[in-house]
Coordinates of C-alpha atoms in Angstrom, one line a residue:
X1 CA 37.0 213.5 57.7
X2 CA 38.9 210.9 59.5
X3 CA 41.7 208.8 57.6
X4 CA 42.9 206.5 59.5
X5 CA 46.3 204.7 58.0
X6 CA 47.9 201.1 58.5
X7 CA 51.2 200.2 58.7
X8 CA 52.5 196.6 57.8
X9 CA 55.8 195.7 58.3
X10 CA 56.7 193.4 55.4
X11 CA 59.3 191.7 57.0
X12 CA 56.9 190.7 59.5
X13 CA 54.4 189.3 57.3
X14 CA 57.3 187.5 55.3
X15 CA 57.8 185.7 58.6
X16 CA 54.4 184.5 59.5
X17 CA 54.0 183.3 55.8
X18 CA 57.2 181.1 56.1
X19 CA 55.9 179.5 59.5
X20 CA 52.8 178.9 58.4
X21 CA 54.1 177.3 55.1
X22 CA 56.8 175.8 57.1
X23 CA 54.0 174.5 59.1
X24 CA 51.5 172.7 56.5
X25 CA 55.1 171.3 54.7
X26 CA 55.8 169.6 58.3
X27 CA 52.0 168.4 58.3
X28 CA 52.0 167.0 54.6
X29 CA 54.9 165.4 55.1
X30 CA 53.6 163.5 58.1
X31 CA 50.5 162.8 56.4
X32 CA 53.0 161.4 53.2
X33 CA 54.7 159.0 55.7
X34 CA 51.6 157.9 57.4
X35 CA 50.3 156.6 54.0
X36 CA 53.2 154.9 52.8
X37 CA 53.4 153.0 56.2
X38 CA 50.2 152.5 56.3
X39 CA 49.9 153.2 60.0
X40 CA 48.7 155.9 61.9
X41 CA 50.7 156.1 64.6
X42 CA 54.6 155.9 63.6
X43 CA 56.3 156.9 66.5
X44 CA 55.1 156.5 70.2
X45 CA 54.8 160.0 70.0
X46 CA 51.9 160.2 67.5
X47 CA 49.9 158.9 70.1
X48 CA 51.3 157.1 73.7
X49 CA 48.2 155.1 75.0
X50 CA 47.3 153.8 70.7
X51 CA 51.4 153.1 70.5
X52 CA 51.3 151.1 74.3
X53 CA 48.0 149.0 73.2
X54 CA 49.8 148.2 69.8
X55 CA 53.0 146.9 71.4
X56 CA 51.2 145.2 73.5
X57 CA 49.1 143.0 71.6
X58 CA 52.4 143.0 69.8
X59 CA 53.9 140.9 72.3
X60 CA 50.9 138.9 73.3
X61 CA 51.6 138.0 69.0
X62 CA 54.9 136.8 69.5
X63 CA 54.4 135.0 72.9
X64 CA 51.7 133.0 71.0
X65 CA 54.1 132.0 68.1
X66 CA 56.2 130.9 70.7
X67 CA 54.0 128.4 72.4
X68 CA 52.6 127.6 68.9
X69 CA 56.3 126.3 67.6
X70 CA 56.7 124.8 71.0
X71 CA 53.0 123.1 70.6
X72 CA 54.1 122.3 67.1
X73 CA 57.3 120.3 69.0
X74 CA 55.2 118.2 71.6
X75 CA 52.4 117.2 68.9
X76 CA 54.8 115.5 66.9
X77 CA 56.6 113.7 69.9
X78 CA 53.2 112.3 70.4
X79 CA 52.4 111.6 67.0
X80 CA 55.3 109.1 67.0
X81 CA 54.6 107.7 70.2
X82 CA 51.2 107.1 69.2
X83 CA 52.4 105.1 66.3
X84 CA 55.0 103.2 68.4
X85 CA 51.7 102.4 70.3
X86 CA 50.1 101.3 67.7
X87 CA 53.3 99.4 66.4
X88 CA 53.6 98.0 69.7
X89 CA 49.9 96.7 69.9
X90 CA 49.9 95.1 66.3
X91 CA 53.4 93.4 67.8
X92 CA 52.0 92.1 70.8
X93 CA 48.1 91.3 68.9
X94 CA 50.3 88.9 67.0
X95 CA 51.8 87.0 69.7
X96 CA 48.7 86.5 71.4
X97 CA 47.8 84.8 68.0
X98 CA 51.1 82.7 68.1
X99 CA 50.0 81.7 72.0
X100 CA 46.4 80.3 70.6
X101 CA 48.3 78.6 68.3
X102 CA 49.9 77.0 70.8
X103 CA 47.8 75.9 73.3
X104 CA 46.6 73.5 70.1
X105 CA 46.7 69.9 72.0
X106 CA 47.9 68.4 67.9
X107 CA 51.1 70.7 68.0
X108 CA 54.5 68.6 68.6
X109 CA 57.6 70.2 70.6
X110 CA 59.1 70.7 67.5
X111 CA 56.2 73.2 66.8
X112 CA 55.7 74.5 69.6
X113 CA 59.3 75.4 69.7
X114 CA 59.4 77.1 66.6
X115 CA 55.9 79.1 68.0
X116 CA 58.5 79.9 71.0
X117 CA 61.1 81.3 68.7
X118 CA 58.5 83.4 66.8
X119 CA 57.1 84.8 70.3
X120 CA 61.0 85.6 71.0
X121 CA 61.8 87.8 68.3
X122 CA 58.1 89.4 68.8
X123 CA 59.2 90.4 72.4
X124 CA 62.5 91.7 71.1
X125 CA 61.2 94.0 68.4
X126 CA 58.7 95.1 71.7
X127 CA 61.3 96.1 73.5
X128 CA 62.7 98.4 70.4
X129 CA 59.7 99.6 69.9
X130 CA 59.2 100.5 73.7
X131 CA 62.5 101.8 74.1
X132 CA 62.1 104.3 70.9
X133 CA 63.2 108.5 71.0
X134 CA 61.7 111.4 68.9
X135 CA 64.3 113.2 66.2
X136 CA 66.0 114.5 69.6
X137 CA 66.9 111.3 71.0
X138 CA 64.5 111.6 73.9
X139 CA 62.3 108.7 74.7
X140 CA 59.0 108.8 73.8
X141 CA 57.4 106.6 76.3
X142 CA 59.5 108.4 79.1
X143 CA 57.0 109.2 81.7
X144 CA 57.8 112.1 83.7
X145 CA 61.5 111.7 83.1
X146 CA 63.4 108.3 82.1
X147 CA 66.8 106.9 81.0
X148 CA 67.8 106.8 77.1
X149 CA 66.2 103.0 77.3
X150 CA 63.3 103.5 80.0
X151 CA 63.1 99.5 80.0
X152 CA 65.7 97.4 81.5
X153 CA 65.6 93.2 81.1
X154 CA 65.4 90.5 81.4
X155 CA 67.3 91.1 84.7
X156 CA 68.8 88.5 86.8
X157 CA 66.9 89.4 90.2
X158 CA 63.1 89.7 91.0
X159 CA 61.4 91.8 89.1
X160 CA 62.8 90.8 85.6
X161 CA 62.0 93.7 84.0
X162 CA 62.6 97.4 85.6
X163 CA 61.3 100.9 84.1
X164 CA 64.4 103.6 84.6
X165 CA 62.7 106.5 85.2
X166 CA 59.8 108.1 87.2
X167 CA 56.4 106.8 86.4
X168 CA 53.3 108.8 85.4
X169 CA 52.2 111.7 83.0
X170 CA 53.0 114.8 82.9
X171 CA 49.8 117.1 82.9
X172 CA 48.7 119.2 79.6
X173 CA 47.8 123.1 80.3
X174 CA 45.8 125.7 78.4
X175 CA 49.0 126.4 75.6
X176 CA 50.8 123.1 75.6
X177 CA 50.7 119.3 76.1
X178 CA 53.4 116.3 77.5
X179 CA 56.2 115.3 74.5
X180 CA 55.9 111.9 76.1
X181 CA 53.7 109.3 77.5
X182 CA 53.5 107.1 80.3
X183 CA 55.2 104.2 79.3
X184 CA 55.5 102.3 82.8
X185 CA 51.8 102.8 82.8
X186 CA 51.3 100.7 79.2
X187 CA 53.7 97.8 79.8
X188 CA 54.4 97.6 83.7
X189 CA 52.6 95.9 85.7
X190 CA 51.1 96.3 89.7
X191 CA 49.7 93.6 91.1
X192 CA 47.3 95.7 93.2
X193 CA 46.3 97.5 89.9
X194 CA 45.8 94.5 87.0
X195 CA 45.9 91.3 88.8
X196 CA 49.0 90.0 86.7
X197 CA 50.2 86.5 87.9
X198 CA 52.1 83.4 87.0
X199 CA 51.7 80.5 88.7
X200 CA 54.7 77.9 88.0
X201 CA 54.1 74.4 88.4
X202 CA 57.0 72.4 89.9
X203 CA 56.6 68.2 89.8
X204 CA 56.7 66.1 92.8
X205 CA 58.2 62.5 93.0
X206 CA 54.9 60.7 93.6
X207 CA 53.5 59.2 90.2
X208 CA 50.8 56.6 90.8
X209 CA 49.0 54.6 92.9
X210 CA 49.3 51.0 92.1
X211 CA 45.7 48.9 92.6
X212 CA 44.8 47.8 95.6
X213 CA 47.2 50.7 97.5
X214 CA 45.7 53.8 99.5
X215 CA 48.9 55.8 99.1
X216 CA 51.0 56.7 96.3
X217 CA 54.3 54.7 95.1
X218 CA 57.0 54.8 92.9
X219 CA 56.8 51.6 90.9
X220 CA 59.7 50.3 88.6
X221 CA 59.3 51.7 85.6
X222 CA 56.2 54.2 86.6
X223 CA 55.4 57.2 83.6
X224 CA 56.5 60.3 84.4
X225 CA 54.1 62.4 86.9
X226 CA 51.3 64.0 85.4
X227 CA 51.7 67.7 86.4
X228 CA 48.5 70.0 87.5
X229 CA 46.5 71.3 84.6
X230 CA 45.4 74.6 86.0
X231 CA 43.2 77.1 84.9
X232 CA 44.8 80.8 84.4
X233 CA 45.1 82.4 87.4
X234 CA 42.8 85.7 88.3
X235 CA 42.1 87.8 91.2
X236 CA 39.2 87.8 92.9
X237 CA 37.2 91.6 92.1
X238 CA 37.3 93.7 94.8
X239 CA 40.0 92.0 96.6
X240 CA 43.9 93.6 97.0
X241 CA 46.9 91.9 96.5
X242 CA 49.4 92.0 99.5
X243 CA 52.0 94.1 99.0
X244 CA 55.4 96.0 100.3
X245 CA 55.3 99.1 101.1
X246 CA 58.5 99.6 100.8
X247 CA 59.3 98.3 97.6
X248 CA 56.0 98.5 96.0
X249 CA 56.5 94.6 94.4
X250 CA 53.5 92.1 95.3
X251 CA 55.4 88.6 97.4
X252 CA 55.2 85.8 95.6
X253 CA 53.0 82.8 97.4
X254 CA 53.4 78.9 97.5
X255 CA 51.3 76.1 97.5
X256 CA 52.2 72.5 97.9
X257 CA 50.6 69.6 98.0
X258 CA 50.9 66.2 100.2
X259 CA 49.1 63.4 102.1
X260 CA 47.3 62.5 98.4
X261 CA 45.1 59.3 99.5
X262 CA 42.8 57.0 98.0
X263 CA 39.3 56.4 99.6
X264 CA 38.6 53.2 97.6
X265 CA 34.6 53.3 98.6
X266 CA 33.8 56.7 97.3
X267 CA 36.6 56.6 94.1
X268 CA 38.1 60.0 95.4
X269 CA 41.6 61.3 95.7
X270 CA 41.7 63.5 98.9
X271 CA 45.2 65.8 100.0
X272 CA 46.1 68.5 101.9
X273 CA 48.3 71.7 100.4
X274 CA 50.5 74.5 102.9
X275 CA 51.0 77.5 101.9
X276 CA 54.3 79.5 102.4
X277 CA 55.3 83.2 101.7
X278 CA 58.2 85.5 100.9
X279 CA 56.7 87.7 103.1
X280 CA 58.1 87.8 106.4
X281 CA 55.3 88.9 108.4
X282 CA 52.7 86.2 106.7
X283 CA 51.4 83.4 108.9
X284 CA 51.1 80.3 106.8
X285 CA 47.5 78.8 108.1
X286 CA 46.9 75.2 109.1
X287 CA 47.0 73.3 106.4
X288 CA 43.8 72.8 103.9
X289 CA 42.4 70.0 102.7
X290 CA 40.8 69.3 99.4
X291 CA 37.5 68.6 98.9
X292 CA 37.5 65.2 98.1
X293 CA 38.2 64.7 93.8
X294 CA 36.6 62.2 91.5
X295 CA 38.9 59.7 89.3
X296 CA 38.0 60.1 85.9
X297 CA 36.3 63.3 86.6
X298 CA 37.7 67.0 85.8
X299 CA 37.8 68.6 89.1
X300 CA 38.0 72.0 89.6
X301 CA 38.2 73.7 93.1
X302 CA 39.5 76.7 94.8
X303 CA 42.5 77.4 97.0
X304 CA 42.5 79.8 100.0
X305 CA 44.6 80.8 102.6
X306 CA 46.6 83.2 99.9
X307 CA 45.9 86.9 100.9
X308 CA 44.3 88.7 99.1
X309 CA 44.0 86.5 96.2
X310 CA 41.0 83.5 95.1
X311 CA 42.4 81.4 91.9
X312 CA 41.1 78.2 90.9
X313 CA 42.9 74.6 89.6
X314 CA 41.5 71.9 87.9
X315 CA 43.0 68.3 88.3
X316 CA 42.0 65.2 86.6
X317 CA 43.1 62.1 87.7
X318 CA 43.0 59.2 85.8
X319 CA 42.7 55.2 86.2
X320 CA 44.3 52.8 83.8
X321 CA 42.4 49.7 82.3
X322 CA 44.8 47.8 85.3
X323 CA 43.8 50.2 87.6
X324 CA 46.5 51.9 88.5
X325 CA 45.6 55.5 89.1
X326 CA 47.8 58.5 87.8
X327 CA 47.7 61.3 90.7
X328 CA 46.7 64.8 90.1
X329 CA 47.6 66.0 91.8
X330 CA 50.5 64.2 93.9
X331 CA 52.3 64.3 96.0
X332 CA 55.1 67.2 96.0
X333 CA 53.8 69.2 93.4
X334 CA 54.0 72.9 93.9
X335 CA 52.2 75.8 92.4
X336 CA 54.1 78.8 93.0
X337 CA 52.4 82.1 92.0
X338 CA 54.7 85.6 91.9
X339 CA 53.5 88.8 90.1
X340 CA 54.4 89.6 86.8
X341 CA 56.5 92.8 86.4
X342 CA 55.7 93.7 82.6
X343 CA 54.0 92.7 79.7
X344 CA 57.6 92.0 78.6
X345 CA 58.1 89.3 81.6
X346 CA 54.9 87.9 80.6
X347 CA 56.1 87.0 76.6
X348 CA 59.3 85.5 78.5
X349 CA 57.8 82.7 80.5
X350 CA 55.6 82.0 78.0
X351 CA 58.7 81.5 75.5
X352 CA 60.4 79.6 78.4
X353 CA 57.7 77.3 79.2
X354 CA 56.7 76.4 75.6
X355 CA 60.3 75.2 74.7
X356 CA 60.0 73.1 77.6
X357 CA 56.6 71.7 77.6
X358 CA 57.0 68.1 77.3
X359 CA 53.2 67.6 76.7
X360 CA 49.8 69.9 75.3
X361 CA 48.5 70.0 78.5
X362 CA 51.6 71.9 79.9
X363 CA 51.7 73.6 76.7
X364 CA 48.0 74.8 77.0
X365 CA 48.6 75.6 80.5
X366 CA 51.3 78.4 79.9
X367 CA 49.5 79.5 76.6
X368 CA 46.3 80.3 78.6
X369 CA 48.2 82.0 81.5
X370 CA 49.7 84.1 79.4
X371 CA 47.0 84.9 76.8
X372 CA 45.1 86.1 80.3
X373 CA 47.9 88.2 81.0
X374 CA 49.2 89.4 77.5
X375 CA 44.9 90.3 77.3
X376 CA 45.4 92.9 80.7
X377 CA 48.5 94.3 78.8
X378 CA 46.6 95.1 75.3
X379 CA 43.8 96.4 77.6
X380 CA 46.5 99.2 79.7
X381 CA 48.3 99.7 75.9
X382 CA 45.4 100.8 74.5
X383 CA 44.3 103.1 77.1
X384 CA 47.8 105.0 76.7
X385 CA 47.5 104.6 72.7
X386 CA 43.8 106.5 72.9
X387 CA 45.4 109.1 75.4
X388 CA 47.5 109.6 73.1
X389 CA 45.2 110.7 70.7
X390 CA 43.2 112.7 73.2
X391 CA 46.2 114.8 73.6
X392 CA 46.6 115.3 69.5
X393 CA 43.0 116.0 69.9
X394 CA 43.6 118.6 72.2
X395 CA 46.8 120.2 70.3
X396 CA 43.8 121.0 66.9
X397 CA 42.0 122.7 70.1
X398 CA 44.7 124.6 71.5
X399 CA 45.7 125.5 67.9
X400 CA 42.2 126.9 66.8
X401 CA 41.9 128.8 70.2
X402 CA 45.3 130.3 69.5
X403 CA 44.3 131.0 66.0
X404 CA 41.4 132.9 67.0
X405 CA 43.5 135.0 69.5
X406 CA 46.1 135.9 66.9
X407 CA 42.9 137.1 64.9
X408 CA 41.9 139.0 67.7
X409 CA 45.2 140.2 68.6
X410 CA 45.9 141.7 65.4
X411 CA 42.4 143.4 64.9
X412 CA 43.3 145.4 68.3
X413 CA 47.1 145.8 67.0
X414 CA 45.6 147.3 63.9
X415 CA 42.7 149.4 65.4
X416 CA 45.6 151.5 67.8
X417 CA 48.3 151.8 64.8
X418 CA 47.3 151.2 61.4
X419 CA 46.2 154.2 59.2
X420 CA 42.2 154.5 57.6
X421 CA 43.6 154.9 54.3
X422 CA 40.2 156.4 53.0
X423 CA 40.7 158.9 55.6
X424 CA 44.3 159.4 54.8
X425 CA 44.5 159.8 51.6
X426 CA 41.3 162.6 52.3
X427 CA 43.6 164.7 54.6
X428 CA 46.3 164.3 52.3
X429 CA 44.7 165.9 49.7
X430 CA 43.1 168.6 51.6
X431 CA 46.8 169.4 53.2
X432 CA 47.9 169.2 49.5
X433 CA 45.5 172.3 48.6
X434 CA 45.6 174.7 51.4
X435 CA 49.9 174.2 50.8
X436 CA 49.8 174.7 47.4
X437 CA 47.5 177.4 48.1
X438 CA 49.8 179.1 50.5
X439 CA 52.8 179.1 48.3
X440 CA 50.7 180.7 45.5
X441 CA 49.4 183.4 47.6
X442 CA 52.8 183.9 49.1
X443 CA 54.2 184.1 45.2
X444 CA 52.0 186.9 44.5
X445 CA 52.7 188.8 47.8
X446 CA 56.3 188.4 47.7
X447 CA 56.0 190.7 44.7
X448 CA 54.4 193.6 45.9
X449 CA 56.2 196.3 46.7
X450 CA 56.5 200.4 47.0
X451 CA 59.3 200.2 44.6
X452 CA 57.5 198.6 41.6
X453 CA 55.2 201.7 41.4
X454 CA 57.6 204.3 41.6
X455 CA 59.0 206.0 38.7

């Protein structure tokens, strides 16, 4: 018979029971922690490549929220330079009302005056508007970069108005858009670009010509000259306006009219006009002569030699009941035509020349120039006012694309780190067991011993 006989060292097994229970107390208590956090991995050393994608999307997180207060920054700036736009359109819609009102031929030069000073403090709360800043005190229609006031005038030299800063607009990207608009672009002027000009008329000394005469005369006690009643100027399509490089400012042109004859077998008026430059390098042409105009008759015709440019006139002359015959036009008047630098330059001569309109016609004649005019400067303000709202458009985009990445973000952020509670609390309650488990079956061996049978 065989016996074969064990021996277990009890200090031994005392030993393996306290690592082991040491063991499932470590593993509860990381099982505890990752409940109450919620998250699975705690430390990077839970897991490396779950902790590296949560920090990750981590920062992607935070880089959004950055761009998204910064976003949050620009669409406002553009919000209120959308409504200076709009404040600046209702401003400048309104004068263009006040400038049919006066091209009314029942209007006297008291009225028309008081029309002037209405159109004055209109172009003065247009320059405020034009010249406005966000909550920062930058300006919002600064462009790529301005002064504090981007608009300087009226100025003494030539151009009258000047925009202090560095046209155009600054480009939007995936994440952001401009915090300003391109305010030389909605009330500058280029004369290569809009076709913005005033033509001034200046009075020659020549009034009538008496009856019987073939050439005018200044008779004792003659009326005043009747000035040209021209239409508003325009550009011809497809033609470009001669301008300097250097400066980038369109010359201003002259035309002037003499040799005003009567041909007393046909009833015309004929004359000849020059035209002179500020340019240095223009050759004035020979001079032009009209084609022959009707008394009584409205006459309109065109003038050419100007480069670059076609704009009509219309002349009336008239013959009295004693025949003498009012010229128009006569000899010595002048039409001089120069560029208009801004919208603002445009609401000045039209204030000027209203005050000091002695007559409708004159009246009518710088109310419809610069109703043509202030009509190109609503058309350019309301391309900027709808790019404006293109852009806010395109902040709701970049916002819901952002939105959605958060989303997304966060559902990978969560997916590496955070903790399947169902799961959890499952392993927590099975490491729960098999540890109170152990330190019941560790109770009951701890007791046994040799010496508790003995004696």
């Amino acid at each position: 018979m065989n016996n074969n006989i064990y021996r277990v060292g009890t200090a031994n097994m005392y030993e393996n029971t306290l690592r082991n229970l040491g063991t499932r107390q470590t593993n509860l208590s990381n099982l505890q922690e990752n409940l109450t956090s919620g998250k699975r991995v705690v430390r990077a050393s839970d897991d490396p490549v779950s902790a590296a994608q949560a920090e990750r999307a981590l920062n992607r997180l935070a880089r959004i929220q950055t761009e998204q207060r910064a976003l949050e920054t620009q669409r406002n700036a553009i919000a209120q330079a959308e409504a200076s736009m709009g404040d600046a359109v209702g401003l400048v819609q309104e004068a263009r009302q006040l400038l049919v009102s006066a091209g009314n031929a029942a209007l006297s030069s008291s009225e028309r005056a008081t029309i002037a000073n209405q159109l004055q403090s209109l172009r003065d709360q247009l320059t405020a508007v034009a010249n406005r800043t966000d909550t920062n005190g930058l300006p919002l229609l600064g462009a790529l970069g301005s002064a504090q006031s981007p608009f300087l005038g009226p100025l003494g030299g030539t151009p009258d108005y000047l925009f202090a800063g560095q046209p155009g607009q600054a480009a939007s990207n995936g994440v952001a858009i401009p915090n300003t608009l391109d305010g030389d672009a909605a009330f500058m002027f280029d004369a290569t670009r809009d076709g913005s000009f005033h033509a001034a008329i200046a009075q020659g000394t020549s009034t009538v010509i008496a009856p019987g005469a073939t050439t005018a005369s200044v008779p004792a006690g003659a009326p005043p000259n009747r000035a040209l009643n021209t239409s508003p100027i325009t550009v011809t399509p497809g033609f470009v306006f001669n301008e300097d490089p250097a400066t980038g400012q369109a010359y201003s042109y002259s035309v002037s009219f003499s040799n005003v004859t009567l041909n007393p077998t046909t009833n015309t008026l004929s004359a000849t006009y020059n035209i002179t430059s500020t340019d240095p390098a223009f050759v004035p042409p020979a001079a032009q002569t009209l084609t022959p105009i009707k008394i009584g008759e409205k006459n309109e015709f065109s003038i050419n030699g100007v480069p670059g440019m076609a704009f009509k006139i219309t002349a009336t002359p008239t013959k009295a009941v004693d025949g003498t015959i009012t010229l128009s036009p006569a000899d010595g008047d002048t039409i001089s035509i120069a560029p208009n630098a801004s919208l603002f330059s445009v609401l000045d001569k039209a204030v000027s020349e209203l005050r000091a309109a002695p007559n409708s016609g004159l009246a009518s004649q710088a109310a419809g120039q610069a109703l043509a005019n202030v009509d190109k400067g609503l058309e350019r303000m309301g391309n900027i006012r709808s790019f404006a709202g293109e852009l806010l458009n395109r902040a709701d985009r970049i916002t819901g694309d952002q939105t959605k990445r958060s989303i997304q973000l966060e559902s990978d952020r969560s997916r590496a780190e955070d903790l399947d509670m169902i799961k959890g609390i499952s392993d927590f309650q099975n490491q729960q067991v098999g540890y109170e488990a152990a330190l019941k079956s560790y109770s009951m061996v701890q007791k046994l011993s040799l010496f508790n049978f003995i004696g």
